[in-house]
PDB file of C-alpha atoms in Angstrom:
ATOM      1  CA  UNK A   9     -16.427  38.231 -15.427  1.00 57.00           C
ATOM      2  CA  UNK A  10     -12.957  36.731 -15.641  1.00 65.00           C
ATOM      3  CA  UNK A  11     -12.946  32.951 -15.427  1.00 64.00           C
ATOM      4  CA  UNK A  12     -10.378  31.255 -13.189  1.00 68.00           C
ATOM      5  CA  UNK A  13      -8.130  28.633 -14.677  1.00 70.00           C
ATOM      6  CA  UNK A  14      -8.430  25.077 -13.370  1.00 71.00           C
ATOM      7  CA  UNK A  15      -6.054  23.940 -10.616  1.00 78.00           C
ATOM      8  CA  UNK A  16      -2.657  22.735 -11.784  1.00 89.00           C
ATOM      9  CA  UNK A  17      -1.778  19.045 -11.885  1.00 91.00           C
ATOM     10  CA  UNK A  18       0.813  19.610  -9.165  1.00 95.00           C
ATOM     11  CA  UNK A  19      -1.751  21.271  -6.874  1.00 96.00           C
ATOM     12  CA  UNK A  20      -4.249  18.432  -7.400  1.00 97.00           C
ATOM     13  CA  UNK A  21      -1.570  15.838  -6.607  1.00 97.00           C
ATOM     14  CA  UNK A  22      -0.622  17.647  -3.401  1.00 97.00           C
ATOM     15  CA  UNK A  23      -4.271  18.114  -2.387  1.00 97.00           C
ATOM     16  CA  UNK A  24      -4.968  14.456  -3.105  1.00 98.00           C
ATOM     17  CA  UNK A  25      -1.979  13.469  -0.996  1.00 97.00           C
ATOM     18  CA  UNK A  26      -3.324  15.507   1.939  1.00 96.00           C
ATOM     19  CA  UNK A  27      -6.756  13.881   1.522  1.00 97.00           C
ATOM     20  CA  UNK A  28      -5.044  10.469   1.586  1.00 97.00           C
ATOM     21  CA  UNK A  29      -3.145  11.420   4.768  1.00 96.00           C
ATOM     22  CA  UNK A  30      -6.380  12.442   6.480  1.00 96.00           C
ATOM     23  CA  UNK A  31      -8.132   9.262   5.363  1.00 97.00           C
ATOM     24  CA  UNK A  32      -5.352   7.003   6.611  1.00 96.00           C
ATOM     25  CA  UNK A  33      -5.103   8.949   9.880  1.00 94.00           C
ATOM     26  CA  UNK A  34      -8.829   8.228  10.354  1.00 96.00           C
ATOM     27  CA  UNK A  35      -8.074   4.534   9.684  1.00 96.00           C
ATOM     28  CA  UNK A  36     -10.461   4.376   6.736  1.00 97.00           C
ATOM     29  CA  UNK A  37      -9.795   2.603   3.468  1.00 97.00           C
ATOM     30  CA  UNK A  38     -10.802   4.164   0.157  1.00 97.00           C
ATOM     31  CA  UNK A  39     -14.013   2.146   0.018  1.00 98.00           C
ATOM     32  CA  UNK A  40     -15.120   3.320   3.483  1.00 98.00           C
ATOM     33  CA  UNK A  41     -14.211   6.938   2.791  1.00 98.00           C
ATOM     34  CA  UNK A  42     -15.911   6.963  -0.597  1.00 97.00           C
ATOM     35  CA  UNK A  43     -19.079   5.575   0.993  1.00 98.00           C
ATOM     36  CA  UNK A  44     -19.050   8.393   3.569  1.00 97.00           C
ATOM     37  CA  UNK A  45     -18.543  10.953   0.781  1.00 97.00           C
ATOM     38  CA  UNK A  46     -21.226   9.289  -1.363  1.00 97.00           C
ATOM     39  CA  UNK A  47     -18.891   8.779  -4.303  1.00 97.00           C
ATOM     40  CA  UNK A  48     -17.479   5.699  -5.983  1.00 97.00           C
ATOM     41  CA  UNK A  49     -14.221   4.157  -4.810  1.00 98.00           C
ATOM     42  CA  UNK A  50     -12.723   4.833  -8.248  1.00 98.00           C
ATOM     43  CA  UNK A  51     -13.499   8.552  -7.833  1.00 98.00           C
ATOM     44  CA  UNK A  52     -11.801   8.488  -4.417  1.00 98.00           C
ATOM     45  CA  UNK A  53      -8.749   6.932  -6.045  1.00 98.00           C
ATOM     46  CA  UNK A  54      -8.701   9.644  -8.735  1.00 98.00           C
ATOM     47  CA  UNK A  55      -8.883  12.396  -6.092  1.00 98.00           C
ATOM     48  CA  UNK A  56      -6.049  10.900  -4.046  1.00 98.00           C
ATOM     49  CA  UNK A  57      -3.857  10.450  -7.100  1.00 97.00           C
ATOM     50  CA  UNK A  58      -4.476  14.015  -8.284  1.00 97.00           C
ATOM     51  CA  UNK A  59      -6.385  13.012 -11.420  1.00 97.00           C
ATOM     52  CA  UNK A  60      -9.621  14.605 -10.199  1.00 97.00           C
ATOM     53  CA  UNK A  61     -10.506  17.546  -7.966  1.00 96.00           C
ATOM     54  CA  UNK A  62     -12.700  17.059  -4.907  1.00 97.00           C
ATOM     55  CA  UNK A  63     -15.738  19.303  -4.669  1.00 97.00           C
ATOM     56  CA  UNK A  64     -16.075  21.811  -1.851  1.00 96.00           C
ATOM     57  CA  UNK A  65     -18.851  19.593  -0.478  1.00 97.00           C
ATOM     58  CA  UNK A  66     -16.440  16.634  -0.334  1.00 97.00           C
ATOM     59  CA  UNK A  67     -13.770  18.711   1.388  1.00 97.00           C
ATOM     60  CA  UNK A  68     -16.328  19.994   3.888  1.00 97.00           C
ATOM     61  CA  UNK A  69     -17.398  16.427   4.674  1.00 98.00           C
ATOM     62  CA  UNK A  70     -13.742  15.359   5.056  1.00 97.00           C
ATOM     63  CA  UNK A  71     -13.172  18.247   7.507  1.00 96.00           C
ATOM     64  CA  UNK A  72     -16.291  17.253   9.460  1.00 96.00           C
ATOM     65  CA  UNK A  73     -15.123  13.636   9.636  1.00 96.00           C
ATOM     66  CA  UNK A  74     -11.726  14.834  10.838  1.00 94.00           C
ATOM     67  CA  UNK A  75     -13.360  16.917  13.568  1.00 94.00           C
ATOM     68  CA  UNK A  76     -14.766  13.709  15.074  1.00 93.00           C
ATOM     69  CA  UNK A  77     -11.147  12.823  15.976  1.00 92.00           C
ATOM     70  CA  UNK A  78      -9.818  14.585  19.095  1.00 91.00           C
ATOM     71  CA  UNK A  79      -6.338  15.168  17.656  1.00 90.00           C
ATOM     72  CA  UNK A  80      -7.551  16.384  14.269  1.00 91.00           C
ATOM     73  CA  UNK A  81     -10.194  18.655  15.793  1.00 91.00           C
ATOM     74  CA  UNK A  82      -7.385  20.689  17.357  1.00 89.00           C
ATOM     75  CA  UNK A  83      -4.674  20.216  14.750  1.00 89.00           C
ATOM     76  CA  UNK A  84      -6.179  20.332  11.269  1.00 93.00           C
ATOM     77  CA  UNK A  85      -6.800  23.676   9.610  1.00 93.00           C
ATOM     78  CA  UNK A  86      -8.487  24.519   6.329  1.00 94.00           C
ATOM     79  CA  UNK A  87      -5.229  26.196   5.351  1.00 94.00           C
ATOM     80  CA  UNK A  88      -3.397  22.862   5.657  1.00 94.00           C
ATOM     81  CA  UNK A  89      -6.073  20.951   3.757  1.00 95.00           C
ATOM     82  CA  UNK A  90      -6.211  23.445   0.892  1.00 94.00           C
ATOM     83  CA  UNK A  91      -2.623  24.721   0.758  1.00 93.00           C
ATOM     84  CA  UNK A  92      -0.446  22.428   2.890  1.00 92.00           C
ATOM     85  CA  UNK A  93       0.371  25.334   5.256  1.00 91.00           C
ATOM     86  CA  UNK A  94      -0.486  26.011   8.866  1.00 85.00           C
ATOM     87  CA  UNK A  95      -1.782  23.453  11.349  1.00 80.00           C
ATOM     88  CA  UNK A  96      -2.044  19.980   9.923  1.00 81.00           C
ATOM     89  CA  UNK A  97      -1.206  16.360  10.464  1.00 77.00           C
ATOM     90  CA  UNK A  98       2.295  17.000   9.187  1.00 70.00           C
ATOM     91  CA  UNK A  99       3.843  20.398   8.918  1.00 55.00           C
TER      92      UNK A  99
END
């Protein structure tokens, strides 16, 4: 079985930026968001800065939190979260 290479630094920075946009749109600070994701605030900071990759479980929880917001429920796609394309907060 061929093993996939880890995501590039550029991809992680862009993904982290989109996570930050979602968090700020939800009016949460890093401490509040990290508590909801059950991670430390320092880990949240690393994800947003692109120094660490979020797990699929974290991304799923972020999407669920976003779906509690009327605007995001209709305007935030997985494609935007993962790739920065399609329906999203910006773009």
